[in-house]
CSV table of C-alpha atoms and ligand atoms in Angstrom, one decimal:
chain,number,residue,atom,x,y,z
A,684,UNK,CA,15.5,-3.4,-11.7
A,685,UNK,CA,18.6,-1.1,-12.1
A,686,UNK,CA,17.2,1.6,-9.8
A,687,UNK,CA,16.8,-0.9,-6.9
A,688,UNK,CA,20.2,-2.5,-7.5
A,689,UNK,CA,21.7,1.0,-7.0
A,690,UNK,CA,19.4,1.6,-4.1
A,691,UNK,CA,20.4,-1.6,-2.3
A,692,UNK,CA,24.0,-0.9,-2.8
A,693,UNK,CA,23.9,2.6,-1.4
A,694,UNK,CA,21.8,1.3,1.5
A,695,UNK,CA,24.3,-1.4,2.2
A,696,UNK,CA,27.2,0.8,2.2
A,697,UNK,CA,25.6,3.1,4.7
A,698,UNK,CA,24.3,0.3,6.8
A,699,UNK,CA,27.6,-1.6,7.0
A,700,UNK,CA,29.4,1.7,7.9
A,701,UNK,CA,27.0,2.4,10.8
A,702,UNK,CA,27.0,-1.2,12.0
A,703,UNK,CA,30.8,-1.2,12.2
A,704,UNK,CA,30.7,2.0,14.3
A,705,UNK,CA,27.9,1.2,16.6
A,706,UNK,CA,27.9,-0.5,20.0
A,707,UNK,CA,24.7,-2.5,19.7
A,708,UNK,CA,22.0,-3.2,17.1
A,709,UNK,CA,18.3,-3.5,17.8
A,710,UNK,CA,16.2,-5.2,15.2
A,711,UNK,CA,12.5,-4.8,15.2
A,712,UNK,CA,9.6,-6.0,13.1
A,713,UNK,CA,5.9,-4.9,13.2
A,714,UNK,CA,3.6,-5.7,16.1
A,715,UNK,CA,1.7,-8.9,15.8
A,716,UNK,CA,4.7,-10.6,14.0
A,717,UNK,CA,4.1,-12.8,11.0
A,718,UNK,CA,6.5,-15.1,9.2
A,719,UNK,CA,7.9,-12.3,7.1
A,720,UNK,CA,8.5,-10.0,9.9
A,721,UNK,CA,10.2,-12.5,12.3
A,722,UNK,CA,12.1,-14.0,9.4
A,723,UNK,CA,13.6,-10.8,8.2
A,724,UNK,CA,14.5,-9.8,11.8
A,725,UNK,CA,16.4,-13.1,12.1
A,726,UNK,CA,18.0,-12.5,8.8
A,727,UNK,CA,19.2,-9.1,10.0
A,728,UNK,CA,20.5,-10.7,13.3
A,729,UNK,CA,22.6,-13.2,11.1
A,730,UNK,CA,23.7,-10.2,9.1
A,731,UNK,CA,24.8,-8.2,12.2
A,732,UNK,CA,26.6,-11.3,13.7
A,733,UNK,CA,29.0,-11.1,10.8
A,734,UNK,CA,30.2,-7.8,12.2
A,735,UNK,CA,30.4,-9.4,15.7
A,736,UNK,CA,28.1,-6.8,17.0
A,737,UNK,CA,25.7,-7.3,20.0
A,738,UNK,CA,22.2,-7.4,18.6
A,739,UNK,CA,18.8,-7.9,19.8
A,740,UNK,CA,15.5,-8.8,18.2
A,741,UNK,CA,12.7,-6.9,19.9
A,742,UNK,CA,9.4,-8.6,20.2
A,743,UNK,CA,7.1,-6.9,22.5
A,744,UNK,CA,3.8,-8.9,21.9
A,745,UNK,CA,2.4,-11.2,24.7
A,746,UNK,CA,3.2,-14.9,23.9
A,747,UNK,CA,-0.5,-15.6,23.9
A,748,UNK,CA,-1.2,-13.1,21.1
A,749,UNK,CA,1.5,-14.4,18.8
A,750,UNK,CA,0.6,-16.6,15.9
A,751,UNK,CA,1.5,-20.2,16.8
A,752,UNK,CA,3.8,-20.8,13.8
A,753,UNK,CA,5.7,-17.6,14.6
A,754,UNK,CA,5.9,-18.4,18.2
A,755,UNK,CA,7.2,-21.8,17.2
A,756,UNK,CA,10.1,-20.1,15.3
A,757,UNK,CA,11.0,-17.9,18.2
A,758,UNK,CA,10.8,-20.7,20.8
A,759,UNK,CA,13.2,-23.0,18.9
A,760,UNK,CA,15.7,-20.3,18.2
A,761,UNK,CA,15.8,-18.6,21.7
A,762,UNK,CA,19.3,-19.9,22.4
A,763,UNK,CA,20.5,-18.6,18.9
A,764,UNK,CA,19.1,-15.0,19.0
A,765,UNK,CA,18.7,-12.4,21.7
A,766,UNK,CA,14.8,-11.9,21.8
A,767,UNK,CA,14.0,-9.1,24.2
A,768,UNK,CA,10.8,-7.2,24.9
A,769,UNK,CA,10.5,-3.3,24.9
A,770,UNK,CA,11.5,-2.7,28.5
A,771,UNK,CA,14.7,-4.7,28.2
A,772,UNK,CA,15.4,-2.8,24.9
A,773,UNK,CA,15.0,0.5,26.6
A,774,UNK,CA,17.4,-0.7,29.4
A,775,UNK,CA,20.0,-1.7,26.9
A,776,UNK,CA,19.9,1.2,24.3
A,777,UNK,CA,23.0,3.4,24.8
A,778,UNK,CA,24.1,6.5,22.9
A,779,UNK,CA,25.6,4.5,20.2
A,780,UNK,CA,22.8,2.0,19.3
A,781,UNK,CA,21.3,1.6,16.0
A,782,UNK,CA,17.8,0.4,15.1
A,783,UNK,CA,17.0,-1.8,12.1
A,784,UNK,CA,13.2,-2.0,11.3
A,785,UNK,CA,12.0,-4.7,9.0
A,786,UNK,CA,8.7,-5.3,7.2
A,787,UNK,CA,7.1,-2.1,8.3
A,788,UNK,CA,7.5,1.7,7.9
A,789,UNK,CA,4.8,3.1,10.1
A,790,UNK,CA,5.4,4.3,13.6
A,791,UNK,CA,2.1,3.1,15.0
A,792,UNK,CA,2.8,-0.4,14.0
A,793,UNK,CA,6.1,-0.8,16.0
A,794,UNK,CA,6.5,-1.3,19.8
A,795,UNK,CA,9.5,1.2,19.8
A,796,UNK,CA,7.6,3.9,18.1
A,797,UNK,CA,7.7,6.4,21.0
A,798,UNK,CA,11.6,6.0,21.7
A,799,UNK,CA,13.0,6.3,18.1
A,800,UNK,CA,15.0,9.3,19.2
A,801,UNK,CA,17.0,7.2,21.5
A,802,UNK,CA,18.8,5.6,18.6
A,803,UNK,CA,21.7,7.2,16.8
A,804,UNK,CA,20.6,5.8,13.4
A,805,UNK,CA,17.5,4.1,12.2
A,806,UNK,CA,17.4,1.8,9.2
A,807,UNK,CA,14.2,0.7,7.5
A,808,UNK,CA,14.0,-2.4,5.2
A,809,UNK,CA,10.5,-2.8,3.8
A,810,UNK,CA,8.4,-3.8,0.9
A,811,UNK,CA,5.2,-1.9,1.9
A,812,UNK,CA,4.3,1.4,0.2
A,813,UNK,CA,6.3,4.2,1.8
A,814,UNK,CA,3.7,6.0,3.7
A,815,UNK,CA,5.9,9.0,4.8
A,816,UNK,CA,4.4,11.5,2.6
A,817,UNK,CA,0.8,10.6,3.5
A,818,UNK,CA,1.2,10.0,7.2
A,819,UNK,CA,2.4,12.6,9.7
A,820,UNK,CA,3.7,9.8,11.9
A,821,UNK,CA,5.7,8.0,9.1
A,822,UNK,CA,9.3,7.2,10.2
A,823,UNK,CA,11.6,10.0,9.6
A,824,UNK,CA,14.8,8.4,8.1
A,825,UNK,CA,17.0,8.9,5.3
A,826,UNK,CA,18.3,5.3,5.7
A,827,UNK,CA,15.4,3.5,4.0
A,828,UNK,CA,15.6,0.6,1.7
A,829,UNK,CA,11.9,0.4,0.7
A,830,UNK,CA,11.0,-1.5,-2.5
A,831,UNK,CA,7.3,-2.0,-2.9
A,832,UNK,CA,8.0,-4.2,-5.9
A,833,UNK,CA,9.7,-6.8,-3.7
A,834,UNK,CA,7.4,-9.6,-2.6
A,835,UNK,CA,8.5,-9.4,1.0
A,836,UNK,CA,11.0,-8.1,3.5
A,837,UNK,CA,12.4,-11.6,3.6
A,838,UNK,CA,13.2,-11.5,-0.1
A,839,UNK,CA,15.0,-8.1,0.5
A,840,UNK,CA,16.9,-9.6,3.5
A,841,UNK,CA,17.9,-12.6,1.6
A,842,UNK,CA,19.3,-10.3,-1.0
A,843,UNK,CA,21.4,-8.4,1.7
A,844,UNK,CA,22.7,-11.7,3.1
A,845,UNK,CA,23.7,-12.9,-0.3
A,846,UNK,CA,25.4,-9.6,-1.2
A,847,UNK,CA,27.4,-10.0,2.0
A,848,UNK,CA,28.1,-13.6,1.5
A,849,UNK,CA,26.7,-14.5,4.9
A,850,UNK,CA,26.9,-18.3,5.4
A,851,UNK,CA,23.5,-18.9,7.0
A,852,UNK,CA,22.0,-22.3,7.6
A,853,UNK,CA,18.8,-24.3,7.1
A,854,UNK,CA,16.8,-22.6,10.0
A,855,UNK,CA,17.3,-19.1,8.7
A,856,UNK,CA,16.7,-20.3,5.1
A,857,UNK,CA,13.5,-22.1,6.1
A,858,UNK,CA,12.2,-18.9,8.1
A,859,UNK,CA,13.1,-16.6,5.2
A,860,UNK,CA,11.4,-19.1,2.7
A,861,UNK,CA,8.3,-19.0,5.0
A,862,UNK,CA,8.3,-15.2,4.9
A,863,UNK,CA,8.3,-15.2,1.1
A,864,UNK,CA,5.8,-17.9,0.8
A,865,UNK,CA,3.3,-16.1,3.3
A,866,UNK,CA,3.5,-12.7,1.6
A,867,UNK,CA,3.3,-14.1,-2.0
A,868,UNK,CA,0.3,-16.3,-0.9
A,869,UNK,CA,2.3,-19.4,-2.0
A,870,UNK,CA,4.1,-17.7,-4.9
A,871,UNK,CA,0.9,-16.3,-6.6
A,872,UNK,CA,1.1,-12.7,-5.7
A,873,UNK,CA,3.8,-10.0,-6.2
A,874,UNK,CA,6.5,-12.5,-7.4
A,875,UNK,CA,9.3,-11.2,-9.8
A,876,UNK,CA,12.2,-13.1,-11.2
A,877,UNK,CA,14.1,-11.7,-8.2
A,878,UNK,CA,11.8,-13.6,-5.8
A,879,UNK,CA,12.6,-17.0,-7.5
A,880,UNK,CA,16.4,-16.1,-7.6
A,881,UNK,CA,16.1,-15.6,-3.8
A,882,UNK,CA,14.3,-18.9,-3.4
A,883,UNK,CA,17.1,-20.6,-5.4
A,884,UNK,CA,19.6,-19.1,-3.0
A,885,UNK,CA,17.5,-20.2,0.0
A,886,UNK,CA,17.4,-23.7,-1.4
A,887,UNK,CA,21.1,-23.7,-1.7
A,888,UNK,CA,21.4,-22.8,2.0
A,889,UNK,CA,19.3,-25.9,2.9
A,890,UNK,CA,15.5,-24.6,2.9
A,891,UNK,CA,13.2,-27.6,3.1
A,892,UNK,CA,9.8,-27.0,1.6
A,893,UNK,CA,8.2,-29.8,3.3
A,894,UNK,CA,9.3,-28.7,6.8
A,895,UNK,CA,8.3,-25.1,5.9
A,896,UNK,CA,4.8,-26.3,4.8
A,897,UNK,CA,4.3,-27.7,8.4
A,898,UNK,CA,4.8,-24.2,9.8
A,899,UNK,CA,1.6,-23.1,8.0
A,900,UNK,CA,-0.6,-25.9,9.3
A,901,UNK,CA,-3.2,-24.6,11.7
A,902,UNK,CA,-4.5,-25.6,15.1
A,903,UNK,CA,-8.0,-27.0,15.2
A,904,UNK,CA,-9.1,-24.3,17.6
A,905,UNK,CA,-7.8,-21.3,15.5
A,906,UNK,CA,-9.4,-22.8,12.3
A,907,UNK,CA,-12.7,-23.2,14.1
A,908,UNK,CA,-12.6,-19.6,15.4
A,909,UNK,CA,-11.8,-18.1,12.0
A,910,UNK,CA,-14.4,-20.3,10.4
A,911,UNK,CA,-17.0,-19.2,12.9
A,912,UNK,CA,-16.1,-15.5,12.4
A,913,UNK,CA,-16.6,-15.9,8.7
A,914,UNK,CA,-19.6,-18.3,8.5
A,915,UNK,CA,-21.7,-17.6,11.5
A,916,UNK,CA,-25.2,-16.2,11.2
A,917,UNK,CA,-24.6,-13.8,8.2
A,918,UNK,CA,-21.4,-12.4,9.6
A,919,UNK,CA,-20.1,-12.1,6.1
A,920,UNK,CA,-22.0,-9.8,3.7
A,921,UNK,CA,-21.2,-9.3,0.0
A,922,UNK,CA,-21.5,-6.0,-1.7
A,923,UNK,CA,-21.2,-5.3,-5.4
A,924,UNK,CA,-19.8,-1.9,-6.1
A,925,UNK,CA,-19.6,-0.5,-9.8
A,926,UNK,CA,-17.5,2.3,-10.6
A,927,UNK,CA,-18.7,2.3,-14.3
A,928,UNK,CA,-20.0,-0.4,-16.5
A,929,UNK,CA,-16.6,-1.9,-17.0
A,930,UNK,CA,-15.4,-2.0,-13.4
A,931,UNK,CA,-17.3,-4.0,-10.8
A,932,UNK,CA,-16.0,-5.2,-7.6
A,933,UNK,CA,-17.4,-7.9,-5.4
A,934,UNK,CA,-16.4,-7.0,-2.0
A,935,UNK,CA,-17.0,-9.0,1.2
A,936,UNK,CA,-17.4,-7.6,4.8
A,937,UNK,CA,-17.0,-9.9,7.8
A,938,UNK,CA,-17.7,-8.9,11.3
A,939,UNK,CA,-19.1,-10.9,14.2
A,940,UNK,CA,-22.5,-9.2,13.9
A,941,UNK,CA,-24.1,-11.0,16.8
A,942,UNK,CA,-21.4,-10.3,19.4
A,943,UNK,CA,-19.2,-7.5,18.0
A,944,UNK,CA,-17.4,-7.1,21.2
A,945,UNK,CA,-15.8,-10.7,20.9
A,946,UNK,CA,-12.0,-10.4,21.1
A,947,UNK,CA,-9.9,-12.0,18.4
A,948,UNK,CA,-6.1,-12.4,18.0
A,949,UNK,CA,-5.1,-10.0,15.3
A,950,UNK,CA,-3.6,-12.7,13.3
A,951,UNK,CA,-7.0,-14.5,13.1
A,952,UNK,CA,-8.6,-11.5,11.5
A,953,UNK,CA,-5.8,-11.4,9.1
A,954,UNK,CA,-6.2,-15.1,8.2
A,955,UNK,CA,-10.0,-14.7,7.9
A,956,UNK,CA,-9.3,-12.0,5.3
A,957,UNK,CA,-6.9,-14.3,3.5
A,958,UNK,CA,-9.4,-17.1,3.6
A,959,UNK,CA,-12.2,-15.1,2.0
A,960,UNK,CA,-10.0,-14.6,-1.2
A,961,UNK,CA,-10.3,-18.4,-1.7
A,962,UNK,CA,-13.9,-18.0,-2.6
A,963,UNK,CA,-14.7,-17.5,-6.1
A,964,UNK,CA,-15.6,-14.0,-7.5
A,965,UNK,CA,-14.5,-12.1,-4.3
A,966,UNK,CA,-12.4,-9.2,-5.6
A,967,UNK,CA,-11.5,-7.9,-2.0
A,968,UNK,CA,-12.3,-8.9,1.5
A,969,UNK,CA,-12.5,-6.8,4.6
A,970,UNK,CA,-12.6,-8.5,8.0
A,971,UNK,CA,-13.2,-6.5,11.1
A,972,UNK,CA,-12.9,-7.4,14.9
A,973,UNK,CA,-12.0,-6.4,18.4
A,974,UNK,CA,-8.5,-7.3,19.6
A,975,UNK,CA,-6.6,-6.4,22.8
A,976,UNK,CA,-5.2,-3.3,20.8
A,977,UNK,CA,-8.5,-2.0,19.8
A,978,UNK,CA,-10.6,-2.7,16.7
A,979,UNK,CA,-8.7,-3.9,13.8
A,980,UNK,CA,-9.5,-4.4,10.0
A,981,UNK,CA,-7.6,-6.6,7.7
A,982,UNK,CA,-8.2,-6.3,4.0
A,983,UNK,CA,-7.1,-8.5,1.2
A,984,UNK,CA,-7.5,-8.1,-2.6
A,985,UNK,CA,-7.0,-10.3,-5.6
A,986,UNK,CA,-5.3,-7.3,-7.2
A,987,UNK,CA,-7.7,-5.1,-9.1
A,988,UNK,CA,-9.2,-3.4,-6.2
A,989,UNK,CA,-6.7,-1.4,-4.2
A,990,UNK,CA,-7.3,-2.0,-0.5
A,991,UNK,CA,-4.2,-0.1,0.7
A,992,UNK,CA,-5.7,3.0,-0.9
A,993,UNK,CA,-8.9,2.5,1.1
A,994,UNK,CA,-7.5,1.8,4.4
A,995,UNK,CA,-4.8,4.6,4.2
A,996,UNK,CA,-7.7,7.0,4.4
A,997,UNK,CA,-8.3,5.8,8.0
A,998,UNK,CA,-6.2,7.6,10.7
A,999,UNK,CA,-4.0,4.5,11.4
A,1000,UNK,CA,-4.2,2.5,8.4
A,1001,UNK,CA,-2.4,1.7,5.2
A,1002,UNK,CA,-0.7,-1.2,3.2
A,1003,UNK,CA,-0.4,-2.1,-0.4
A,1004,UNK,CA,-3.0,-2.8,-3.1
A,1005,UNK,CA,-3.5,-6.4,-2.2
A,1006,UNK,CA,-3.0,-6.4,1.6
A,1007,UNK,CA,-3.7,-3.8,4.1
A,1008,UNK,CA,-4.8,-3.1,7.7
A,1009,UNK,CA,-5.8,-0.5,10.2
A,1010,UNK,CA,-6.5,-0.1,13.8
A,1011,UNK,CA,-9.3,2.2,15.2
A,1012,UNK,CA,-11.0,3.4,18.3
A,1013,UNK,CA,-14.4,2.8,16.6
A,1014,UNK,CA,-16.6,-0.1,17.4
A,1015,UNK,CA,-16.4,-2.9,14.7
A,1016,UNK,CA,-19.7,-2.1,13.1
A,1017,UNK,CA,-19.0,1.6,13.1
A,1018,UNK,CA,-15.6,0.9,11.4
A,1019,UNK,CA,-17.4,-1.2,8.8
A,1020,UNK,CA,-19.7,1.7,7.9
A,1021,UNK,CA,-16.9,4.1,7.9
A,1022,UNK,CA,-14.9,1.9,5.4
A,1023,UNK,CA,-17.9,1.5,3.2
A,1024,UNK,CA,-18.4,5.3,3.0
A,1025,UNK,CA,-14.7,5.6,2.1
A,1026,UNK,CA,-15.1,3.1,-0.6
A,1027,UNK,CA,-18.2,4.8,-2.0
A,1028,UNK,CA,-16.4,8.2,-2.0
A,1029,UNK,CA,-13.3,6.9,-3.6
A,1030,UNK,CA,-14.9,5.3,-6.6
A,1031,UNK,CA,-14.6,8.2,-9.1
A,1032,UNK,CA,-17.6,8.0,-11.4
A,1033,UNK,CA,-20.5,6.4,-9.6
A,1034,UNK,CA,-21.3,3.5,-7.6
A,1035,UNK,CA,-24.1,1.2,-7.1
A,1036,UNK,CA,-24.1,-0.6,-3.9
A,1037,UNK,CA,-26.1,-3.7,-3.3
A,1038,UNK,CA,-25.8,-5.6,-0.1
A,1039,UNK,CA,-26.4,-9.1,-1.1
A,1040,UNK,CA,-26.1,-12.5,0.3
A,1041,UNK,CA,-23.6,-15.1,-0.6
A,1042,UNK,CA,-26.2,-17.0,-2.9
A,1043,UNK,CA,-26.7,-14.1,-4.9
A,1044,UNK,CA,-23.1,-12.9,-5.7
A,1045,UNK,CA,-23.4,-11.4,-9.0
A,1046,UNK,CA,-21.6,-13.3,-11.7
A,1047,UNK,CA,-19.2,-11.4,-13.8
B,2091,MN,MN1,5.9,-8.6,4.8
């Protein structure tokens, strides 16, 4: 705990100093924004407003690709925050601009990845494992506040807002609460006492759990696409991998096997992977499908099987032990076999792979 207290203090001193000296601030989350990414950006816009600095939230995804709940948050706050796309951002950057990146630390997952050198300083606030050492394209920046013990970027940003005594209102509190709720899977995963401390702060600022819950309700169409992807014609296969007699993992692999070329919103693939963990005895789920940005895999784990470890072995992949993703040029079924090979190779002792159907999931 102490280590991160020092870390956030040092980060904040540096951040505040550079904010005071800059002309403008660009705030950026990951592509395919989720609640945690958009909320942490909104939080940092509030943070920047305290310094009376021009600040922009860069969202470069097409409206149609954005998760409906996230789009809702953006739409109702358009007059409050300066949402701009990549082209506008490039137009507005001057030689005294800084960039704050939230909820991501990998270059390939951000829209401004190819113009990072235009910024005087770059700050990163993230709760994902720092991939810098593993990936050659990891963001090069000494101004990082990365705490992979934090539940979410929203938790970290709430902490920064509290340390600065920013007086934000219900809307911001609801967004940050939604970010924490999403990344903790409703306060089940990765929570610490800090998480609940921050929730308490958000409630003081007017967060309303009932309104937040409505952000998570899904559209009929979305639900039906996700369910079809999971349940249609053996799309989902189960494999049991054993590392030794004490370690067995039931893994699920979901691909549209009949029409692998079907295009999905990336967020649907992620939600399908989440949904699979609601099924008994699944240790980790992998869902693979085509999107407008290539083939995507989303992986989720109950905690024992490290999915970040597996997907970080792909060229553009990574994440943490319970939640990971990757994009690839491979076809969905090719990507699936590649992932299976990686899993087999990464189990240190031996493995015993059995492709089995749902009715035969091996009981532990
Ligand atoms: Mn997050």
